[in-house]
Coordinates of C-alpha atoms and ligand atoms in Angstrom, one line a residue:
M192 CA -2.9 71.0 41.7
A193 CA -3.8 73.5 38.9
R194 CA -0.2 74.4 38.6
G195 CA 0.9 70.8 38.4
L196 CA -1.7 70.1 35.6
G197 CA -0.5 73.2 33.7
K198 CA 3.1 71.9 33.9
V199 CA 2.0 68.6 32.4
L200 CA -0.1 70.3 29.6
S201 CA 2.7 72.6 28.7
A202 CA 5.2 69.8 28.7
L203 CA 2.8 67.8 26.4
A204 CA 2.4 70.8 24.2
L205 CA 6.0 71.9 24.0
D206 CA 8.1 68.7 24.1
P207 CA 8.1 66.4 21.1
P208 CA 6.6 62.9 21.9
A209 CA 9.2 60.5 23.4
P210 CA 10.4 58.0 20.7
P211 CA 9.1 54.5 21.1
P212 CA 11.5 51.9 22.4
P213 CA 13.7 50.5 19.6
H214 CA 11.9 47.8 17.8
D215 CA 13.6 44.4 18.0
D216 CA 12.7 42.5 14.8
R217 CA 14.5 39.4 15.9
A218 CA 12.6 39.1 19.1
S219 CA 9.2 39.4 17.2
L220 CA 10.4 36.9 14.6
A221 CA 11.3 34.4 17.3
A222 CA 7.8 34.9 18.9
I223 CA 6.0 34.4 15.5
L224 CA 8.1 31.4 14.5
A225 CA 7.5 29.8 17.9
A226 CA 3.8 30.1 17.4
L227 CA 3.9 28.2 14.0
P228 CA 3.0 24.5 14.0
E229 CA 5.4 23.8 11.1
A230 CA 9.2 23.5 11.3
V231 CA 10.7 26.7 10.1
L232 CA 14.3 28.1 10.0
A233 CA 15.2 31.8 9.5
I234 CA 18.3 32.4 7.4
D235 CA 20.1 35.7 7.1
A236 CA 21.7 37.3 4.1
D237 CA 25.0 35.4 4.8
D238 CA 23.2 32.1 4.7
R239 CA 23.5 31.6 8.4
I240 CA 20.8 30.1 10.6
I241 CA 19.5 32.9 12.9
K242 CA 16.3 31.2 14.3
V243 CA 15.1 27.6 14.7
N244 CA 11.5 27.2 15.9
P245 CA 10.6 24.3 18.3
P246 CA 9.1 22.0 15.6
A247 CA 12.3 22.4 13.6
R248 CA 14.4 21.8 16.7
A249 CA 12.4 18.5 17.3
L250 CA 13.1 17.4 13.7
F251 CA 16.8 18.4 13.8
P252 CA 18.1 18.5 17.4
S253 CA 21.7 19.2 16.2
L254 CA 20.8 22.5 14.4
R255 CA 23.0 25.4 15.7
V256 CA 22.0 29.1 15.5
G257 CA 24.8 31.0 13.9
A258 CA 26.0 28.0 11.8
P259 CA 25.9 28.2 7.9
L260 CA 22.8 26.5 6.5
A261 CA 25.0 24.4 4.2
S262 CA 26.7 22.8 7.2
H263 CA 23.3 21.2 8.3
L264 CA 21.4 20.8 5.0
R265 CA 24.0 19.3 2.7
A266 CA 21.5 19.4 -0.2
P267 CA 22.4 21.4 -3.3
D268 CA 18.7 21.6 -4.3
V269 CA 17.8 23.3 -1.0
L270 CA 20.7 25.8 -1.2
D271 CA 19.7 26.6 -4.8
A272 CA 16.1 27.1 -3.7
V273 CA 17.3 29.7 -1.1
L274 CA 19.3 31.5 -3.7
D275 CA 16.4 31.5 -6.2
A276 CA 14.0 32.8 -3.6
R277 CA 16.3 35.6 -2.7
E278 CA 17.0 36.6 -6.3
A279 CA 13.3 36.3 -7.5
G280 CA 11.8 37.8 -4.3
A281 CA 9.3 34.9 -4.5
T282 CA 8.6 31.6 -2.8
T283 CA 10.5 28.6 -4.2
R284 CA 9.8 24.9 -3.5
T285 CA 11.8 21.7 -3.6
T286 CA 12.1 18.3 -1.9
W287 CA 15.0 17.0 0.2
L288 CA 15.8 13.3 0.9
E289 CA 17.8 13.1 4.1
R290 CA 19.6 9.7 4.0
V291 CA 21.4 9.5 7.4
P292 CA 20.8 8.6 10.3
V293 CA 17.5 7.4 8.8
E294 CA 15.8 8.1 5.5
R295 CA 13.4 11.0 5.7
L296 CA 11.8 13.0 2.9
F297 CA 10.8 16.6 3.2
E298 CA 8.9 19.1 1.1
I299 CA 10.6 22.4 1.4
S300 CA 9.3 26.0 0.8
V301 CA 11.6 28.9 0.9
A302 CA 10.0 32.4 1.3
P303 CA 12.0 35.7 1.2
V304 CA 11.0 38.3 3.8
A305 CA 12.0 42.0 3.1
G306 CA 11.6 45.2 5.0
L307 CA 12.8 44.1 8.4
D308 CA 15.2 46.3 10.5
C309 CA 17.4 43.3 11.0
G310 CA 17.9 42.9 7.2
P311 CA 16.5 40.6 4.6
L312 CA 15.8 37.0 5.6
V313 CA 14.5 33.9 4.0
L314 CA 12.3 31.5 5.9
V315 CA 12.8 27.8 5.2
Y316 CA 9.7 25.6 5.9
L317 CA 10.3 21.9 6.3
H318 CA 7.3 19.6 6.0
E319 CA 8.1 15.9 6.5
I320 CA 6.3 13.6 4.0
S321 CA 8.1 10.3 4.6
E322 CA 5.0 8.6 6.0
T323 CA 2.7 9.9 3.2
R324 CA 5.2 8.7 0.6
R325 CA 5.5 5.3 2.4
F326 CA 1.7 4.9 2.4
E327 CA 1.4 5.9 -1.2
R328 CA 4.1 3.3 -2.1
M329 CA 2.3 0.7 -0.1
R330 CA -1.0 1.5 -1.8
V331 CA 0.6 1.2 -5.3
D332 CA 2.3 -2.1 -4.4
F333 CA -0.9 -3.4 -2.9
I334 CA -2.9 -2.7 -6.0
A335 CA -0.2 -4.2 -8.2
N336 CA 0.0 -7.4 -6.0
A337 CA -3.7 -7.8 -5.8
S338 CA -4.1 -7.4 -9.6
H339 CA -1.3 -9.9 -10.2
E340 CA -2.9 -12.5 -7.9
M341 CA -6.2 -12.1 -9.7
R342 CA -4.8 -12.2 -13.2
T343 CA -3.2 -15.7 -12.8
P344 CA -6.4 -17.6 -12.1
L345 CA -8.3 -15.4 -14.5
S346 CA -6.0 -16.1 -17.5
S347 CA -6.2 -19.8 -16.7
L348 CA -10.0 -19.7 -16.6
L349 CA -10.1 -17.8 -19.9
G350 CA -7.6 -20.3 -21.5
F351 CA -9.8 -23.3 -20.5
I352 CA -13.0 -21.6 -21.6
E353 CA -11.4 -21.1 -25.1
T354 CA -10.2 -24.7 -25.2
L355 CA -13.6 -26.0 -24.3
Q356 CA -15.3 -23.8 -26.9
G357 CA -12.7 -24.9 -29.5
P358 CA -10.5 -27.9 -29.8
A359 CA -12.0 -29.8 -26.8
R360 CA -15.6 -29.0 -27.7
N361 CA -16.5 -32.7 -28.1
D362 CA -14.0 -34.3 -25.7
E363 CA -15.9 -35.6 -22.7
T364 CA -12.8 -36.6 -20.7
A365 CA -11.0 -33.3 -21.3
R366 CA -14.2 -31.3 -20.3
A367 CA -14.5 -33.1 -16.9
K368 CA -10.8 -32.5 -16.2
F369 CA -10.8 -28.8 -17.3
L370 CA -14.0 -28.1 -15.4
S371 CA -12.4 -29.3 -12.2
I372 CA -9.3 -27.1 -12.7
M373 CA -11.6 -24.2 -13.6
R374 CA -13.5 -24.7 -10.3
E375 CA -10.2 -24.7 -8.4
Q376 CA -9.1 -21.4 -10.0
A377 CA -12.5 -19.8 -9.4
Q378 CA -12.3 -20.9 -5.8
R379 CA -8.9 -19.4 -5.5
M380 CA -10.2 -16.0 -6.8
A381 CA -13.2 -16.3 -4.4
R382 CA -10.8 -16.9 -1.4
L383 CA -8.7 -13.9 -2.5
V384 CA -11.7 -11.6 -2.7
D385 CA -13.0 -12.8 0.7
D386 CA -9.6 -12.2 2.3
L387 CA -9.3 -8.7 0.7
L388 CA -12.8 -7.8 1.9
S389 CA -12.1 -9.1 5.4
L390 CA -8.8 -7.1 5.5
S391 CA -10.5 -3.9 4.4
R392 CA -13.4 -4.4 6.9
I393 CA -10.9 -4.9 9.8
E394 CA -8.8 -1.9 8.6
Q395 CA -11.9 0.3 8.6
H396 CA -12.6 -0.6 12.2
L397 CA -9.0 -0.6 13.4
H398 CA -9.6 2.3 15.8
L399 CA -12.7 0.6 17.4
K400 CA -11.8 -1.7 20.2
P401 CA -14.0 -4.8 20.4
K402 CA -16.0 -5.1 23.6
S403 CA -17.6 -8.6 23.9
P404 CA -16.4 -11.4 26.1
V405 CA -15.1 -14.3 24.0
D406 CA -13.9 -17.6 25.2
L407 CA -10.6 -18.2 23.4
A408 CA -10.5 -21.8 24.5
L409 CA -13.9 -22.4 22.8
V410 CA -12.7 -20.6 19.6
A411 CA -9.6 -22.8 19.5
R412 CA -11.7 -26.0 20.1
H413 CA -14.2 -25.0 17.3
I414 CA -11.3 -24.5 14.8
V415 CA -9.6 -27.7 15.8
D416 CA -12.9 -29.6 15.2
T417 CA -13.3 -27.9 11.8
L418 CA -9.7 -28.4 10.6
T419 CA -9.4 -32.0 11.9
P420 CA -10.5 -33.5 8.5
L421 CA -8.0 -31.3 6.6
A422 CA -5.2 -32.3 9.1
H423 CA -6.2 -35.9 8.7
D424 CA -5.9 -35.7 4.9
D425 CA -2.3 -34.4 5.4
G426 CA -1.6 -37.1 8.0
V427 CA -1.3 -34.5 10.8
T428 CA -2.5 -34.8 14.4
L429 CA -3.9 -31.7 16.1
Q430 CA -3.3 -31.6 19.9
L431 CA -5.3 -29.1 21.9
R432 CA -4.5 -28.1 25.4
A433 CA -7.2 -25.7 26.7
P434 CA -8.1 -26.9 30.2
E435 CA -10.2 -23.9 31.3
P436 CA -12.2 -21.0 29.8
V437 CA -10.0 -18.0 28.8
I438 CA -12.3 -15.0 28.4
V439 CA -10.8 -12.2 26.4
I440 CA -12.3 -8.9 25.1
G441 CA -13.0 -9.6 21.5
D442 CA -14.9 -10.1 18.3
R443 CA -15.6 -13.8 18.0
D444 CA -15.7 -14.0 14.2
E445 CA -12.4 -12.2 13.9
L446 CA -10.8 -14.4 16.6
V447 CA -12.0 -17.5 14.7
R448 CA -10.2 -16.2 11.6
V449 CA -7.0 -15.8 13.7
A450 CA -7.1 -19.3 15.1
E451 CA -8.1 -20.7 11.7
N452 CA -5.2 -19.0 9.9
L453 CA -2.5 -20.0 12.4
I454 CA -3.6 -23.6 12.7
E455 CA -4.2 -24.1 9.0
N456 CA -0.7 -22.6 8.3
A457 CA 0.8 -24.9 10.9
I458 CA -0.8 -27.9 9.1
K459 CA 0.0 -26.7 5.6
Y460 CA 3.6 -25.4 5.9
G461 CA 4.7 -27.0 9.2
A462 CA 3.4 -30.3 10.2
S463 CA 2.6 -31.8 6.8
E464 CA 6.4 -31.5 5.9
A465 CA 7.6 -32.6 9.4
A466 CA 9.1 -35.9 10.7
E467 CA 6.7 -35.4 13.6
P468 CA 3.4 -34.4 11.9
M469 CA 1.8 -32.8 14.9
V470 CA 0.4 -29.3 15.7
E471 CA 0.1 -28.3 19.3
I472 CA -2.4 -25.7 20.3
E473 CA -2.5 -24.2 23.7
V474 CA -4.9 -21.7 25.3
Q475 CA -4.1 -20.3 28.7
R476 CA -4.2 -17.2 31.0
V477 CA -0.9 -15.4 31.5
R478 CA -1.2 -12.5 33.9
G479 CA -3.7 -10.0 32.3
D480 CA -3.6 -11.7 29.0
G481 CA -5.2 -14.7 27.2
R482 CA -2.7 -16.6 25.2
L483 CA -3.1 -18.7 22.1
V484 CA 0.0 -20.7 21.0
V485 CA 0.2 -22.7 17.8
R486 CA 3.4 -24.8 17.5
D487 CA 4.6 -27.1 14.7
H488 CA 7.7 -29.2 14.3
G489 CA 8.1 -28.5 10.5
P490 CA 10.9 -27.0 8.4
G491 CA 10.7 -23.6 10.2
I492 CA 11.2 -20.2 8.7
A493 CA 14.6 -18.5 8.0
P494 CA 15.1 -15.4 10.3
E495 CA 15.2 -12.9 7.4
H496 CA 11.6 -13.7 6.5
I497 CA 10.1 -13.5 10.0
P498 CA 9.7 -9.7 10.3
R499 CA 8.0 -9.6 6.9
L500 CA 5.5 -12.5 7.3
T501 CA 2.6 -10.3 8.3
E502 CA 3.0 -8.0 5.2
R503 CA 0.2 -8.4 2.7
F504 CA 1.1 -10.9 0.0
Y505 CA 4.5 -11.8 1.5
R506 CA 5.3 -15.4 1.2
V507 CA 8.4 -17.4 1.9
D508 CA 7.7 -19.6 -1.2
A509 CA 5.0 -18.2 -3.4
G510 CA 4.7 -21.3 -5.5
Q511 CA 4.2 -23.5 -2.4
S512 CA 1.7 -21.1 -0.9
R513 CA -0.4 -21.0 -4.2
A514 CA -0.2 -24.8 -4.5
K515 CA -1.6 -25.1 -1.0
G516 CA -4.5 -22.6 -1.7
G517 CA -2.8 -19.7 0.1
T518 CA -3.6 -16.1 -0.7
G519 CA -0.6 -14.5 1.1
L520 CA -3.0 -12.5 3.2
G521 CA -3.6 -14.8 6.2
L522 CA -1.0 -13.4 8.5
A523 CA -1.7 -9.8 7.5
L524 CA -5.3 -10.5 8.6
V525 CA -4.1 -12.0 11.9
K526 CA -1.9 -8.9 12.5
H527 CA -4.7 -6.5 11.9
V528 CA -7.2 -8.4 14.1
V529 CA -4.6 -8.6 16.9
A530 CA -3.9 -4.8 16.6
R531 CA -7.6 -4.0 16.7
H532 CA -7.9 -6.2 19.9
R533 CA -4.9 -4.2 21.4
G534 CA -3.0 -7.5 21.6
H535 CA 0.4 -8.8 20.5
I536 CA 1.7 -11.4 18.1
A537 CA 5.1 -13.1 18.4
I538 CA 6.7 -15.5 15.9
D539 CA 9.5 -17.7 16.9
S540 CA 11.1 -20.1 14.5
K541 CA 14.3 -22.0 13.8
L542 CA 15.1 -23.7 10.5
G543 CA 14.7 -27.4 10.9
E544 CA 13.0 -27.1 14.3
G545 CA 9.5 -25.8 13.5
S546 CA 7.6 -22.6 14.3
T547 CA 5.6 -21.1 17.2
F548 CA 3.1 -18.4 16.7
E549 CA 1.8 -16.7 19.9
V550 CA -1.1 -14.3 20.2
R551 CA -1.8 -12.4 23.4
L552 CA -5.1 -10.6 24.0
P553 CA -6.3 -8.6 27.0
L554 CA -8.5 -10.7 29.4
Y555 CA -12.1 -9.6 29.8
S556 CA -11.7 -9.4 33.6
A557 CA -8.8 -7.0 33.3
H558 CA -11.0 -4.9 31.0
A559 CA -13.8 -4.9 33.5
E560 CA -11.4 -3.8 36.3
V561 CA -10.0 -1.0 34.2
D562 CA -13.4 0.3 33.3
A563 CA -14.8 0.1 36.9
Ligands
ADP648 P1 -0.7 -17.8 2.8 O1 -2.0 -17.6 2.3 O2 0.4 -17.9 1.8 O3 -0.7 -19.0 3.7 P2 0.0 -16.3 5.2 O4 0.0 -14.8 5.3 O5 -0.9 -17.0 6.1 O6 -0.3 -16.5 3.6 O7 1.5 -16.8 5.4 C1 2.5 -16.1 4.7 C2 3.7 -17.1 4.5 O8 4.3 -17.4 5.8 C3 3.3 -18.4 3.9 O9 3.2 -18.3 2.5 C4 4.4 -19.3 4.4 O10 5.5 -19.2 3.5 C5 4.9 -18.8 5.7 N1 4.3 -19.5 6.9 C6 3.2 -19.2 7.6 N2 3.1 -20.1 8.6 C7 4.1 -21.0 8.6 C8 4.5 -22.1 9.3 N3 3.8 -22.5 10.4 N4 5.7 -22.7 8.9 C9 6.4 -22.3 7.9 N5 6.1 -21.2 7.1 C10 4.9 -20.6 7.4

């Protein structure tokens, strides 16, 4: 035993320590890149891709290790950023708009890495910002649209106020006429502000699912009663078929806005222009859903407009909408309410044959069973 120990000690004392196993930089690099949440490519000194981490693979499934970077990213700005990073020994940044197969925008950082056994590398970070950019553009468009919608009635109000203070100061007839137009314009601004506030309230609560039982049949009946005088003025008949209660999970006030917008639109744009001036409203149960259908037999909507109708401020005919007191926000509100209720909206229309708007919402009973 003592002799054995002596051998070990003398071996330790005499022999130089065994060299560590050769270090494999590429294996370490792969492990580090795999742990990063961002999409990263490693490029060698010959501009070839030597590593693709999983997030980068998810963004670009066709990337091939060993292929030149230029064969995948045909973007002179990115290739210049790689060159500059290498020459300056510092991080460079650029953006890259990929156009095919779909448009995607990336923020790109290129960082040189020196001192590796496997030679100098550059790491290319790809951060997709298409969604951020899209939201930013939507926000800018939204503010521009909202301001434009406000400005028209506001300039008309200012114009009339100046006329009433000046040339029409003592004109009784003109005053009565102008005041009634001013009232209309002020009401239009009030409607716009109401719709904008409702939209922002619903957007704030989009992630919160409503919980109360609401009878969709009662909601539809209430709106039919409320809108009957308006329909009557336009010579339109409202026909409601809601033979039994249809209890959905909902927020009553929001569902009232949905029914009101759809039925009012059908009267304004559909039935009042139709040979058959009638709006049919149906409420029924269909499997796990409550279904509200509003159908008119009016001029219908051309197919290219249908996918855009629920965008804020989108109108088929802006002049007609404004003349009828529209704000261009009704269907956007409907879409948001339906999304918050985890429901669906479908629009079916043919030019010359009328339009059908269908909203489906989960039934309260289905909700109770799921929760049980
Ligand atoms: P608005 O305040 O203009 O009524 P909406 O968002 O409710 O805004 O509707 C957007 C546009 O959709 C309307 O301006 C109109 O052009 C079109 N539209 C909506 N419902 C109908 C319908 N039943 N028939 C024909 N066009 C319709």
